[in-house]
Amino acid sequence: MTGTLPERFADWFAGRGWSPRPHQLAMLDAAQAGETALLIAPTGGGKTLAGFLPSLVELFDRPQTGIHTLYVSPLKALGTDVARNLTAPVSEMALAVTVETRSGDTSQTRRARQKEHPPNILLTTPESLALLLSQTAAPDTFRDLRCIVVDEVHALAGTKRGDQLALCLARLATLAPAARRVGLSATVAYKDAIMAYIGCGGPVRLVEVPEGEPPQLEIRLSEDRVPWSGRMGLASAAVILDRIRAAGMTIVFVNTRAQGELLFQALWKLNEETLPIALHHGSLDIAQRRRVEAAMSRGDLRAVVATSSLDLGIDWGGVDQVIQVGAPKGVSRLLQRVGRSNHRMDVASRAILVPANRFEVLECEAAVQGVAARELDGDPPRPGGLDVLAQHILLMAAADPFLPDDLFAEITRAGPYSDLTRATFEDVLSFVEDGGYALAAYDRYRKLFRDAEGRVEIRSDRIARLARMNIGTIVEMPLLKVRLAGQRGGSLGELEESFATMLTPGDTFMFAGRLLRFQRIRETTVECLEGGKGEPMVPAYAGGKYPLTSNLAARVRAMLHDPASWSVFPGQVRDWLALQQERSTLPGPDDLLVEVFPRNGRWYTVAYCFEGRNAHQTLGMLLTRRMERAGLAPLGFVATDYVIAVWSANEPGDTATLFQEDMLGDDLEAWMAESSMLRRTFRNVAVIAGLVDRQQPGADRTRRQVTVNTDLIYDVLRRHQPDHILLRATRADAATGLTDVGRLAAMLARVQGKVRTVRLSRVSPLAVPVLLDIGREFVRNEEDEDALLAETEALVAEAKGEAEPSQEPMRVHPVHRANLAIMTRRDRRREAPPVAWSALNQSSRRP
């Protein structure tokens, strides 16, 4: 059975030369039956219209005042784009339907007006929804709610923002039990988990669309050479620009904001015909981002260099192709980005992958094969965070007193919290109530009380105000505005404080597509001048790196082990792998290859794990502890997504014992207790849980104030209440976040009894890239760059057997630059103009 369109809607489709797609009618049928539904449809298949069509029909048949449909998206820009696209059918069919957005950017005037006269369709974000539900007026606000649409649901489920939204959906199920829920996504790897997320404990209809035209994918590299190492892809800038010239509109996706800044500069230096190219990432000023988006919508740009700020479902219409620079790190992520081009289900999306180094060539080819096999990947959604639950409990108390039994029943309807035990719930509630056993003596942590009937109430209006001011689960590094000195008006964007505090007057850095010279930090602003001399630095951001998925890593290992599959690789890569096979051996699909060789008076132990940088960094910490106990005198390590290399003063003996599973016992506990990593994680957990307020009336706390407070509390809890709910939340976050213990544990279990050690007299071809990363971490100036280039030549010559192993220590600059990327001399020929120069400002001219 399929839903039936009213005549006015049927005429609107016909007037556009369209016919309703089967899945759109199926969603209409589900709505008319009052069913919650999950729609999985390829990009360009009309998902958004399918989600809203039933609401428009209902409002046409039965007009109402108040909020009928709530639309939640992970991006404010996505809500703005949907609002723009939704107004077209509303106005063209002359529907008496009002549509508005609500986010952190919404003015107080509009918020007040929405409170008095709410729109029929409200487009918002998880944070803004949580704020609305924390108000005492929430039952009246959502009294007439009939539908909740969650867009890009795959991007939320399994994250802390998704946990917050799931709790909000459970609350809405209480306030508006008749409201159905709709999930929309193009890429869902774990359907049952997403259905449970949308369902809130109830049944869910799955509407799945057959796959559209398969995407057209190709891999392109610089014609003269395939880089041994590096992650920026600048060597292929000329290839990228050629493909931009040949297309109408291109989105050039990169994996980090620093990479975006560098690539934008590199493209500009080659852009002799001054093609209009823009830059878009989350740290740029919002007005600048909106100008870029508007220029895209008008078709004024030939290309946009972008991070994930543009990879979700915004329909830019005229995008001809996508270029992914750097390995995509996952099949699902690649499909999401590829879908931005030719945004129609019956037209093949076009994408070009540009790997930045030889290992990335393998990963890109594995990703292409994964797309062809439709092998979606990623981690399954994890249980809900206890810090998010603590914040939610406080917000619900701010809205209205509650009975613990009622709230527990409501919370366990939320998918991520369906397995929450009553004991854990009581522990979290106790923490919110008075801080828990170790903190109960301090009045500042007492936020709730229970009345004579056992209802939980908030202690004061002030606590409620602070709770609302500190809503959210994104704990970012403190950001400073970037402004040109002496100029009034808006900022260029924001930098993380940790980067800005490294600058001294006269230092140059690249930001927003400009070369800037640092002057000073004034309050919360970085003041700069345009231009400058010397080595430009590029800001790096804490959240900018993606982990390599397990499925993609398994494909890479399988390809390495099978020479018959190498025919798809460029000649230089085939020769590289053949030389590795000749001089050492290749990793197998299920074993662990470990190479040991001397160089520069040190012993190198290189393990080909393919488990991602986070897991490898944890492994490096644990290996060096073991090697220290064994008397091997470890000196350091470097980790990439594919390989880890540890260097020591003494030769390792039985390497298999270094990779025993028991390293995840006492060694892991000791390292986590000693490192600053758990303190950093606890700080974020404490902020989300409301233990420490980021924002207070009249002033925001500085990062230093928050850190000092949380470090003190962390020490108190470890001594006096080691099972405190926040410490439990901290350990859970650490295990799945920066440490990726789960991936590491699975790898160690897989390779037990399968560690193959190969002892060599010199560096192997496969180890060259990771050893080059050791030098790259320390590059500071041209002299260091020359040394690194010389080191590259020496390493390659040794791996090929053309030179004897070097006995000279690798030259390392005393200033560590691990979190900064710099340009090579070849890429510093001239400055780039302001972002999106001519398309946004016709008066601008090429320098």
Tab-separated table of N, CA and C in Angstrom, residues 111 126-128 130-131 134-135 164 387-388 390-392 394-395 398 447 461-476 683-703 706:
chain	number	residue	atom	x	y	z
A	111	ARG	N	13.772	34.575	18.491
A	111	ARG	CA	13.426	33.549	19.476
A	111	ARG	C	12.169	33.938	20.252
A	126	PRO	N	20.557	19.617	17.628
A	126	PRO	CA	20.375	18.928	18.913
A	126	PRO	C	20.516	19.859	20.113
A	127	GLU	N	21.471	20.791	20.051
A	127	GLU	CA	21.687	21.691	21.188
A	127	GLU	C	20.493	22.625	21.399
A	128	SER	N	19.976	23.184	20.319
A	128	SER	CA	18.840	24.095	20.448
A	128	SER	C	17.593	23.355	20.900
A	130	ALA	N	17.605	20.706	22.890
A	130	ALA	CA	17.794	20.475	24.324
A	130	ALA	C	17.449	21.729	25.122
A	131	LEU	N	17.809	22.888	24.595
A	131	LEU	CA	17.480	24.144	25.273
A	131	LEU	C	15.974	24.343	25.342
A	134	SER	N	14.417	22.209	27.967
A	134	SER	CA	14.764	22.571	29.351
A	134	SER	C	13.891	23.689	29.902
A	135	GLN	N	13.062	24.274	29.053
A	135	GLN	CA	12.201	25.377	29.480
A	135	GLN	C	10.950	24.831	30.158
A	164	GLN	N	22.676	13.060	23.129
A	164	GLN	CA	21.818	14.149	23.598
A	164	GLN	C	20.503	14.183	22.826
A	387	ASP	N	28.156	11.213	30.985
A	387	ASP	CA	28.249	12.659	31.178
A	387	ASP	C	27.104	13.369	30.468
A	388	VAL	N	26.715	12.877	29.284
A	388	VAL	CA	25.573	13.452	28.570
A	388	VAL	C	24.293	13.211	29.365
A	390	ALA	N	24.037	12.938	32.592
A	390	ALA	CA	24.034	13.848	33.737
A	390	ALA	C	23.531	15.228	33.327
A	391	GLN	N	24.006	15.721	32.183
A	391	GLN	CA	23.540	17.023	31.712
A	391	GLN	C	22.033	16.994	31.461
A	392	HIS	N	21.555	15.914	30.863
A	392	HIS	CA	20.129	15.806	30.546
A	392	HIS	C	19.280	15.783	31.818
A	394	LEU	N	19.906	17.132	34.684
A	394	LEU	CA	19.845	18.486	35.247
A	394	LEU	C	18.895	19.365	34.434
A	395	LEU	N	18.928	19.255	33.129
A	395	LEU	CA	18.050	20.058	32.281
A	395	LEU	C	16.583	19.677	32.479
A	398	ALA	N	15.429	21.281	35.524
A	398	ALA	CA	15.210	22.710	35.285
A	398	ALA	C	13.861	22.952	34.630
A	447	LYS	N	22.898	20.553	43.481
A	447	LYS	CA	22.063	21.188	42.465
A	447	LYS	C	20.609	20.740	42.510
A	461	ASP	N	16.798	28.994	40.676
A	461	ASP	CA	16.725	29.486	39.295
A	461	ASP	C	18.119	29.736	38.729
A	462	ARG	N	19.053	30.132	39.590
A	462	ARG	CA	20.413	30.391	39.125
A	462	ARG	C	21.041	29.117	38.567
A	463	ILE	N	20.854	27.986	39.238
A	463	ILE	CA	21.395	26.715	38.746
A	463	ILE	C	20.743	26.354	37.422
A	464	ALA	N	19.452	26.613	37.280
A	464	ALA	CA	18.764	26.338	36.021
A	464	ALA	C	19.325	27.203	34.897
A	465	ARG	N	19.585	28.481	35.189
A	465	ARG	CA	20.135	29.378	34.164
A	465	ARG	C	21.514	28.907	33.723
A	466	LEU	N	22.360	28.528	34.698
A	466	LEU	CA	23.702	28.049	34.352
A	466	LEU	C	23.636	26.769	33.521
A	467	ALA	N	22.707	25.890	33.869
A	467	ALA	CA	22.571	24.648	33.110
A	467	ALA	C	22.224	24.946	31.663
A	468	ARG	N	21.323	25.886	31.446
A	468	ARG	CA	20.922	26.226	30.070
A	468	ARG	C	22.047	26.934	29.327
A	469	MET	N	22.825	27.736	30.028
A	469	MET	CA	23.939	28.428	29.376
A	469	MET	C	25.028	27.459	28.924
A	470	ASN	N	25.110	26.303	29.583
A	470	ASN	CA	26.202	25.371	29.302
A	470	ASN	C	25.742	24.113	28.585
A	471	ILE	N	24.621	24.200	27.899
A	471	ILE	CA	24.120	23.066	27.132
A	471	ILE	C	25.091	22.726	26.008
A	472	GLY	N	25.216	21.456	25.733
A	472	GLY	CA	26.020	21.027	24.584
A	472	GLY	C	27.021	19.964	24.965
A	473	THR	N	27.474	19.225	23.963
A	473	THR	CA	28.419	18.130	24.172
A	473	THR	C	29.722	18.333	23.418
A	474	ILE	N	29.832	19.444	22.695
A	474	ILE	CA	31.070	19.725	21.951
A	474	ILE	C	31.965	20.578	22.841
A	475	VAL	N	33.059	19.998	23.277
A	475	VAL	CA	34.014	20.727	24.109
A	475	VAL	C	35.211	21.047	23.236
A	476	GLU	N	35.280	22.258	22.761
A	476	GLU	CA	36.340	22.650	21.843
A	476	GLU	C	37.488	23.295	22.602
A	683	ARG	N	38.529	16.334	31.885
A	683	ARG	CA	38.130	17.740	31.773
A	683	ARG	C	36.917	17.879	30.855
A	684	ASN	N	36.939	17.200	29.720
A	684	ASN	CA	35.815	17.277	28.797
A	684	ASN	C	34.563	16.647	29.388
A	685	VAL	N	34.726	15.501	30.048
A	685	VAL	CA	33.593	14.829	30.677
A	685	VAL	C	32.988	15.719	31.763
A	686	ALA	N	33.852	16.343	32.554
A	686	ALA	CA	33.369	17.190	33.647
A	686	ALA	C	32.594	18.399	33.127
A	687	VAL	N	33.051	18.949	32.008
A	687	VAL	CA	32.359	20.099	31.426
A	687	VAL	C	30.986	19.685	30.904
A	688	ILE	N	30.916	18.572	30.174
A	688	ILE	CA	29.631	18.112	29.639
A	688	ILE	C	28.674	17.755	30.765
A	689	ALA	N	29.185	17.106	31.803
A	689	ALA	CA	28.331	16.669	32.908
A	689	ALA	C	27.870	17.808	33.797
A	690	GLY	N	28.430	19.004	33.627
A	690	GLY	CA	28.013	20.148	34.427
A	690	GLY	C	28.765	20.313	35.723
A	691	LEU	N	29.844	19.549	35.901
A	691	LEU	CA	30.638	19.715	37.126
A	691	LEU	C	31.334	21.064	37.126
A	692	VAL	N	31.772	21.505	35.946
A	692	VAL	CA	32.436	22.789	35.782
A	692	VAL	C	31.691	23.562	34.703
A	693	ASP	N	31.357	24.813	34.984
A	693	ASP	CA	30.626	25.639	34.019
A	693	ASP	C	31.606	26.355	33.106
A	694	ARG	N	31.441	26.165	31.794
A	694	ARG	CA	32.262	26.895	30.827
A	694	ARG	C	31.853	28.352	30.783
A	695	GLN	N	30.547	28.591	30.829
A	695	GLN	CA	30.029	29.942	30.692
A	695	GLN	C	29.267	30.323	31.947
A	696	GLN	N	29.481	31.557	32.357
A	696	GLN	CA	28.772	32.100	33.507
A	696	GLN	C	28.256	33.483	33.151
A	697	PRO	N	27.209	33.945	33.815
A	697	PRO	CA	26.685	35.276	33.488
A	697	PRO	C	27.774	36.339	33.591
A	698	GLY	N	27.978	37.065	32.512
A	698	GLY	CA	28.932	38.170	32.508
A	698	GLY	C	30.326	37.804	32.072
A	699	ALA	N	30.683	36.510	32.086
A	699	ALA	CA	32.062	36.143	31.712
A	699	ALA	C	32.147	34.654	31.432
A	700	ASP	N	33.041	34.290	30.531
A	700	ASP	CA	33.349	32.886	30.263
A	700	ASP	C	34.608	32.524	31.033
A	701	ARG	N	34.665	31.310	31.510
A	701	ARG	CA	35.880	30.858	32.168
A	701	ARG	C	36.953	30.593	31.127
A	702	THR	N	38.189	30.888	31.505
A	702	THR	CA	39.296	30.596	30.597
A	702	THR	C	39.595	29.104	30.643
A	703	ARG	N	40.297	28.654	29.627
A	703	ARG	CA	40.683	27.242	29.582
A	703	ARG	C	41.542	26.888	30.790
A	706	VAL	N	39.328	26.338	33.859
A	706	VAL	CA	38.633	25.055	33.783
A	706	VAL	C	39.597	23.911	34.051
